[in-house]
Short mmCIF file of C-alpha atoms in Angstrom, two decimals:
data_model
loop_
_atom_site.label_atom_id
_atom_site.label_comp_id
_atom_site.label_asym_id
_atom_site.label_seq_id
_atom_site.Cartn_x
_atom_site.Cartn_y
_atom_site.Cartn_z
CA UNK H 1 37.90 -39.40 -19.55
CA UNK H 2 38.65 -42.25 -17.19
CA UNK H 3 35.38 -43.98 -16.33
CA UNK H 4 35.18 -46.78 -13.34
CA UNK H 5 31.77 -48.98 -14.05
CA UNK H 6 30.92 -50.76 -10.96
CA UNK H 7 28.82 -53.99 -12.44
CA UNK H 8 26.53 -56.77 -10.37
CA UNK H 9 23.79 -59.28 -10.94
CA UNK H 10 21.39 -56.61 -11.08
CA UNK H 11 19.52 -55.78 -14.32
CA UNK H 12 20.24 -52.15 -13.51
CA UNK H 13 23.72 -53.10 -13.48
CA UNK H 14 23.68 -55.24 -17.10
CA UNK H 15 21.94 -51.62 -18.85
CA UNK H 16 24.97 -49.44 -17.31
CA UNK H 17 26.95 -52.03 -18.53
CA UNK H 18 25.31 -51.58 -22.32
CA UNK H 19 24.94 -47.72 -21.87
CA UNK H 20 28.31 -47.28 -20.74
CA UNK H 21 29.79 -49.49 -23.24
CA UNK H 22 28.14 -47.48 -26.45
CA UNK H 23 29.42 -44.45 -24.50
CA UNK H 24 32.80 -45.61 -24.61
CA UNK H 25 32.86 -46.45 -27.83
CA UNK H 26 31.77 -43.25 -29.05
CA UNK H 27 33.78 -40.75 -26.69
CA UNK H 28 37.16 -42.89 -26.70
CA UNK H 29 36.50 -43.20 -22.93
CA UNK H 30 39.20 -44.77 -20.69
CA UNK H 31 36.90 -47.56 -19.18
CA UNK H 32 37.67 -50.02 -15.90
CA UNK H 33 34.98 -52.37 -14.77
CA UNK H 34 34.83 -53.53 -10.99
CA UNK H 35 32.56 -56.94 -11.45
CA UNK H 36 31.05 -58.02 -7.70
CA UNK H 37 28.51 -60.52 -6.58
CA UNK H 38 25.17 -59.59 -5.74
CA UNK H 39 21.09 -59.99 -6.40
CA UNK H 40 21.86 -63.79 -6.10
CA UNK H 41 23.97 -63.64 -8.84
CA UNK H 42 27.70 -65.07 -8.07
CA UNK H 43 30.38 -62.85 -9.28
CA UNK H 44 32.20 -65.55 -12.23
CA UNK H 45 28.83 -65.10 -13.62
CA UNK H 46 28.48 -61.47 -13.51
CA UNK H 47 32.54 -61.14 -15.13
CA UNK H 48 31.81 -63.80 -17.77
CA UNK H 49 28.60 -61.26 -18.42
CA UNK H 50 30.76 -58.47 -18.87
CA UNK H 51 33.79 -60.03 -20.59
CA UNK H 52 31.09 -61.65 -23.25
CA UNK H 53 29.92 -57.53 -23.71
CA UNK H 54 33.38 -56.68 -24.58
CA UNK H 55 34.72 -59.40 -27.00
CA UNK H 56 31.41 -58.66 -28.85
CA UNK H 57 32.31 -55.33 -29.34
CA UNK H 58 36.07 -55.88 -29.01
CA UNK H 59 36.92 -53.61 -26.22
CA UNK H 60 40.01 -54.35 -24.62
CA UNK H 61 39.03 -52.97 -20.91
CA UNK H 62 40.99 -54.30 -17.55
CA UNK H 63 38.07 -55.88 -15.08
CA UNK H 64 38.47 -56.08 -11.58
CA UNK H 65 37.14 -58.49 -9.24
CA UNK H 66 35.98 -57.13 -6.08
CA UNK H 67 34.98 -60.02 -3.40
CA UNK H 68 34.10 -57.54 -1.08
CA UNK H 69 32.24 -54.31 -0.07
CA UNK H 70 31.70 -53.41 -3.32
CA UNK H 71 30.58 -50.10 -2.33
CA UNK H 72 33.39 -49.22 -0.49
CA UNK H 73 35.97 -50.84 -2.66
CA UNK H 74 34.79 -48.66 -5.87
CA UNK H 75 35.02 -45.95 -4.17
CA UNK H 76 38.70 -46.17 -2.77
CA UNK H 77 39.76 -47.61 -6.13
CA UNK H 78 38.12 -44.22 -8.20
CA UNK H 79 39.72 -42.46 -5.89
CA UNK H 80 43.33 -43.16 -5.65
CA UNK H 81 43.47 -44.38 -8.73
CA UNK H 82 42.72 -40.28 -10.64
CA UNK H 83 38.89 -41.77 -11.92
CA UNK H 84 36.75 -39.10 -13.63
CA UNK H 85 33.45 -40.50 -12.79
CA UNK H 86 32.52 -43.46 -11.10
CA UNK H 87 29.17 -45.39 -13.01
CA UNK H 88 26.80 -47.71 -11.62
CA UNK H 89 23.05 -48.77 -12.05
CA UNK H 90 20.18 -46.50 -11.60
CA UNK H 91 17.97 -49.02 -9.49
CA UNK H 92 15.81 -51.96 -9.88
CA UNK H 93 12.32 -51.55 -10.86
CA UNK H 94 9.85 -53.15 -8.39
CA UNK H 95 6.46 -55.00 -10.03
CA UNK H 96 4.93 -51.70 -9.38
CA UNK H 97 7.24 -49.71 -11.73
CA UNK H 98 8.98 -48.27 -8.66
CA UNK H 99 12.31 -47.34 -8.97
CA UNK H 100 14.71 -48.66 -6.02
CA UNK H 101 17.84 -48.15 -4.50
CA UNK H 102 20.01 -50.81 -2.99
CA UNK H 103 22.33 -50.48 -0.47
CA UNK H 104 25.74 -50.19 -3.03
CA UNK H 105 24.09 -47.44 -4.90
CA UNK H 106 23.04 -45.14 -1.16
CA UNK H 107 26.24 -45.99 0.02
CA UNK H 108 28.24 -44.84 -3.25
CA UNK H 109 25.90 -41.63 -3.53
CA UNK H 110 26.82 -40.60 -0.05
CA UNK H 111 30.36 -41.32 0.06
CA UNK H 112 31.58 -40.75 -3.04
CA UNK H 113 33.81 -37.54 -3.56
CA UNK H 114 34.30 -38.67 -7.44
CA UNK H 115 31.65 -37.34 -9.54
CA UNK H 116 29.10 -40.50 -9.91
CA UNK H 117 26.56 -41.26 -12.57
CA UNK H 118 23.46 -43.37 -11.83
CA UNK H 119 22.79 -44.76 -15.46
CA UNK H 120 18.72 -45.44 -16.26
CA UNK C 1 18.96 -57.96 -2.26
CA UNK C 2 17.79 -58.85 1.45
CA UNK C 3 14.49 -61.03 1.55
CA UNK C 4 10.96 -59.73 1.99
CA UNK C 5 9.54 -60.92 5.30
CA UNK C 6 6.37 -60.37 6.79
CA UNK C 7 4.76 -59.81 9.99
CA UNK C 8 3.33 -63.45 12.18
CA UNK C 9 0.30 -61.40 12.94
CA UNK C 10 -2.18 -61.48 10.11
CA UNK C 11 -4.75 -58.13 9.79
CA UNK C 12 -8.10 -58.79 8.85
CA UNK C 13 -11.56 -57.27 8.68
CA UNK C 14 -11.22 -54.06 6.88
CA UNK C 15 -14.44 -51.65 6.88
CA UNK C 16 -17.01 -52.32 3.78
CA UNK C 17 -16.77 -48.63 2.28
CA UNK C 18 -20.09 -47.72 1.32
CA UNK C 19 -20.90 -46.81 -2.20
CA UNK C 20 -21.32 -43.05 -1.61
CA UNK C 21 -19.59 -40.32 0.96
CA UNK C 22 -18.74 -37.45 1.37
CA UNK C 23 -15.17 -36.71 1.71
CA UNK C 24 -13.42 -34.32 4.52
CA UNK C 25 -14.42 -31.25 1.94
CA UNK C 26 -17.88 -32.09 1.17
CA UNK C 27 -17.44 -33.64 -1.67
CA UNK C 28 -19.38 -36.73 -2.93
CA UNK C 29 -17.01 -39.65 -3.63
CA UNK C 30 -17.36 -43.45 -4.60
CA UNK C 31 -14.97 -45.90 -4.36
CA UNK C 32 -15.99 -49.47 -6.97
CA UNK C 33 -13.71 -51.83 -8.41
CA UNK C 34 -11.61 -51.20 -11.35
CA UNK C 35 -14.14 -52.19 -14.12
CA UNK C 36 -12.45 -51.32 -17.70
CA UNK C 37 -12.39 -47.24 -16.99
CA UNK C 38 -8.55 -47.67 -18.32
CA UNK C 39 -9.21 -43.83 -20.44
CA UNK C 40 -10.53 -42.29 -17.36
CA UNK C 41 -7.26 -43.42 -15.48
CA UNK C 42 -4.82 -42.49 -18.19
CA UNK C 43 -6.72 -39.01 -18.10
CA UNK C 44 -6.59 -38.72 -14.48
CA UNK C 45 -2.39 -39.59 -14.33
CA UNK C 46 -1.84 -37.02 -17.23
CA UNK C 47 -3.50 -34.49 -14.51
CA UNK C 48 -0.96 -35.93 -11.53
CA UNK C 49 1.07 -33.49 -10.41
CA UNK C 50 4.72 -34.14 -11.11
CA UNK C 51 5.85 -32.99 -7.82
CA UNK C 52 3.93 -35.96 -6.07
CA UNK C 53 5.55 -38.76 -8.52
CA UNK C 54 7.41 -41.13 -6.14
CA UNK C 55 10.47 -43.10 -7.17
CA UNK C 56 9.75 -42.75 -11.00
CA UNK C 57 6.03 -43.55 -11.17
CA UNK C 58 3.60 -42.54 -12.95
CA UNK C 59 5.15 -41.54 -15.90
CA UNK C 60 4.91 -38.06 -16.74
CA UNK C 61 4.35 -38.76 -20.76
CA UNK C 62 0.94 -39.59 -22.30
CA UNK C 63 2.21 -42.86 -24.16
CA UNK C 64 4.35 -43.81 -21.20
CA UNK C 65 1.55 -43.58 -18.91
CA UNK C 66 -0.83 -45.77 -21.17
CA UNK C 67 2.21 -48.29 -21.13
CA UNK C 68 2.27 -48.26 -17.59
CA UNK C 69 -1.23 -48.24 -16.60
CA UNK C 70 -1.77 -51.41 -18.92
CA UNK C 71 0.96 -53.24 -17.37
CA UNK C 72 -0.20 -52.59 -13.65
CA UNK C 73 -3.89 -53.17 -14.46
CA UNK C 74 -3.39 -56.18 -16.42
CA UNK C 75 -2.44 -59.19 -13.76
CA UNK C 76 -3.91 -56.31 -10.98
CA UNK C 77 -6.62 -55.67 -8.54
CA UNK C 78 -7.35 -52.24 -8.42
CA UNK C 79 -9.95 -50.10 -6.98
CA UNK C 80 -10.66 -46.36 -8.34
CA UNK C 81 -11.84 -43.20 -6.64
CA UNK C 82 -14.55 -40.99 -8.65
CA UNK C 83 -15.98 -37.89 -8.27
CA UNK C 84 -18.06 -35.49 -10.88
CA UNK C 85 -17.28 -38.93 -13.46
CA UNK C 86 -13.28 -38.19 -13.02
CA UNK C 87 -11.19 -40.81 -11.65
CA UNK C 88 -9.53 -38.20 -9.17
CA UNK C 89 -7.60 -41.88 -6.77
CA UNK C 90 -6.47 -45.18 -7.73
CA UNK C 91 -5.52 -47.69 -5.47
CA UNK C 92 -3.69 -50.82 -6.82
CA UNK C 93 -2.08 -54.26 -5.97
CA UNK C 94 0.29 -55.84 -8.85
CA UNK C 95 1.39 -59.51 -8.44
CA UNK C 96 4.85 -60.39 -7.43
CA UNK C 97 6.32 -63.61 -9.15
CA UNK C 98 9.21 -63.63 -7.03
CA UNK C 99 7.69 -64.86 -3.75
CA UNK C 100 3.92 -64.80 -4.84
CA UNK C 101 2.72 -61.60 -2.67
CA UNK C 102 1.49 -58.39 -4.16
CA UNK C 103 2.79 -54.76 -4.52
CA UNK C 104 0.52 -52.13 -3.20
CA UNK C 105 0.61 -48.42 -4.27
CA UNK C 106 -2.50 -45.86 -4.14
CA UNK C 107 -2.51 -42.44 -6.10
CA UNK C 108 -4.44 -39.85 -5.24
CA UNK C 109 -4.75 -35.98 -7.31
CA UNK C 110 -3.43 -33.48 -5.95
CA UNK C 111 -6.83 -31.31 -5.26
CA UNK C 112 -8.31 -34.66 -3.52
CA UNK C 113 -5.42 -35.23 -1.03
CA UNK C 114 -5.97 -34.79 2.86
CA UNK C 115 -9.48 -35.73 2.58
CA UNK C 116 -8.93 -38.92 3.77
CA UNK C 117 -9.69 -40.74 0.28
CA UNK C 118 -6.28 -42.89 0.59
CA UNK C 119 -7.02 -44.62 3.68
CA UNK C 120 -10.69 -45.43 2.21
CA UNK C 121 -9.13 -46.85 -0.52
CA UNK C 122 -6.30 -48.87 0.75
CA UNK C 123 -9.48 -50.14 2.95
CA UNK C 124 -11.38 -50.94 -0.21
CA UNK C 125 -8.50 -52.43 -1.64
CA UNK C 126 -7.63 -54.57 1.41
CA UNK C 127 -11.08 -56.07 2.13
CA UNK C 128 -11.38 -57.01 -2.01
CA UNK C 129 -7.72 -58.99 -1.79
CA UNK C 130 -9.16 -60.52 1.17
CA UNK C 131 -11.81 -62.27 -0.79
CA UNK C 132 -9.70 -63.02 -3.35
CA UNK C 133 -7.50 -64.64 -0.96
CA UNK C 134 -4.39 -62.84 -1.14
CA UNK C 135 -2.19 -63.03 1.90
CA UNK C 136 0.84 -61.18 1.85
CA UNK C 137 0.95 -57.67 0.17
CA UNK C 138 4.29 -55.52 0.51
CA UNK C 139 4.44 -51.32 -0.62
CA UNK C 140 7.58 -48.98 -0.53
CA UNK C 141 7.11 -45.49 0.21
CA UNK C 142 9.73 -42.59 -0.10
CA UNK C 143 10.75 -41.88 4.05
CA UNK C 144 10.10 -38.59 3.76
CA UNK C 145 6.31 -39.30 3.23
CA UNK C 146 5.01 -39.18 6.60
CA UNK C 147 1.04 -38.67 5.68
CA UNK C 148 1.28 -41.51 3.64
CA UNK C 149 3.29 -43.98 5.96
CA UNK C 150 0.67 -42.81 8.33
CA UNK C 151 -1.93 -44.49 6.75
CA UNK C 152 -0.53 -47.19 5.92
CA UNK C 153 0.20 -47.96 9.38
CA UNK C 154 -3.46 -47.36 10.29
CA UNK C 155 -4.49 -49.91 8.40
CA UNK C 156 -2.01 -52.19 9.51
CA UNK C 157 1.16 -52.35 7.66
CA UNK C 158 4.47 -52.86 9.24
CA UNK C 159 7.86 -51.82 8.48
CA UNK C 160 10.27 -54.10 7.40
CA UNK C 161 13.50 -53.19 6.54
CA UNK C 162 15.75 -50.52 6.73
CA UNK C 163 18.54 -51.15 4.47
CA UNK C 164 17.53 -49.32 1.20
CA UNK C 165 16.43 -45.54 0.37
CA UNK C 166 13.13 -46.53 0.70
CA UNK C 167 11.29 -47.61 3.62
CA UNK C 168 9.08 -51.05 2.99
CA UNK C 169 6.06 -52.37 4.74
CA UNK C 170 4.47 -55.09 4.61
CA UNK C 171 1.18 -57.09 6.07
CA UNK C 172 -0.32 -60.49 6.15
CA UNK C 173 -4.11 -60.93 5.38
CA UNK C 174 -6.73 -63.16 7.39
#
């Protein structure tokens, strides 16, 4: 299956990252990862983050920076590009326990027409 | 993530509930300060039902509720709702490092709802973080939610931004 993980500075985003890596590994997955900005976090850190994942478990996966509406941009490139599923993070958890949605993850639910998993 | 704000305005004065009342059904109900009842809360979330869980909380297990229920009432201030000796609302403020404010979130069963026990204790609540000098307090709540938004904005919260599933109020204390 060809998987597109969509990864930010969110700790949301670093478990999809983890989830979707073990995944991969175990179903011989096809995986891209789009690596943008976001929660503060600028996005050379967030692709060092991911690229550090990978050597550790010596995946050779392409990573894509996307500088801009990252929502958007995941979308068009799962897409056009023949993407099975398109994976991000399943929301932050507020002091509380709450689980929230950010503004990438209402926008990717809604406009999506690739299949998309929200990864907890 | 966009930046909490608050409203200028600050709310103060919230009603003194007293010890005893009878709610909208004739039932006799005090509201006290959390004071170490943790069993009696863990028994009253394993009664919640699931259908009025908002954005993953509480926990639907037994040892994920006690998890969560000691995390929340550890660092909290928390007010609980009894009738009969059951714990039947909770109302709760947790802190929040990241700009020193406090969540707020109140629980009430099922059987208990529309009786007007939330906006006593959210009052309750309020008027105890006032003496303890807590100033800003911030909630979430599902849009959908109308009878709970409702009462939130009785009491004085505002809503604050509009850029996320959820909608989010906030208020700023005397």
């Amino acid at each position: 299956m060809k998987v597109l993980l969509g990864v930010g500075g969110g700790d949301d985003s670093r478990r999809a990252l983890d989830r979707t890596v073990e995944r991969t590994l175990e179903a011989n997955d096809e995986l891209t990862v789009g690596v943008f900005g976001s929660h503060g976090k600028p996005i050379a850190d967030v692709e060092r983050t991911v690229q550090r994942r990978l050597e550790e478990v010596d995946l050779d996966v392409e990573i894509r920076r996307i500088d801009e509406h990252p929502a958007s941009k995941l979308i068009e490139i799962a897409e056009t590009e023949g993407f099975d599923q398109l994976v991000i993070g399943g929301g932050q958890r507020s002091p509380m326990g709450k689980i929230e949605l950010g503004s990438i993850t209402e926008f990717v639910l809604l406009n999506a027409q690739v299949t998309v998993r929200l990864e907890r | 993530m966009s930046k909490r704000t608050y409203p200028d305005e600050t709310v103060g004065s919230f009603p003194a509930p007293p010890e005893e009342y009878e709610d909208r059904e004739g039932r006799t109900i005090e509201i006290r300060r959390y004071d170490g009842e943790d069993e009696a809360l863990v028994e009253m979330y394993q009664a919640f039902d699931p259908e009025d869980r908002a954005q993953g909380i509480p926990p639907t297990d037994t040892a994920q509720i006690r998890g969560w229920i000691d995390a929340v009432l550890e660092d909290g201030l928390d007010v609980v709702a009894w009738h009969d000796g059951r714990a039947v609302g909770h109302a709760t403020l947790v802190p929040d490092e990241v700009d020193d404010s406090y969540e707020l979130a109140i629980f009430v069963l099922q059987p208990y709802q529309g009786a007007g026990i939330g906006t006593q204790l959210v009052e309750f609540l309020l008027g105890a973080a006032q003496a303890e000098g807590i100033e800003r307090i911030w909630l979430s709540v599902e849009r959908w939610n109308t009878p709970a938004i409702s009462v939130y904005e009785k009491v004085g919260f505002e809503q604050t931004n509009t850029d996320s599933f959820e909608l989010k109020m906030s208020m700023r204390l005397e």
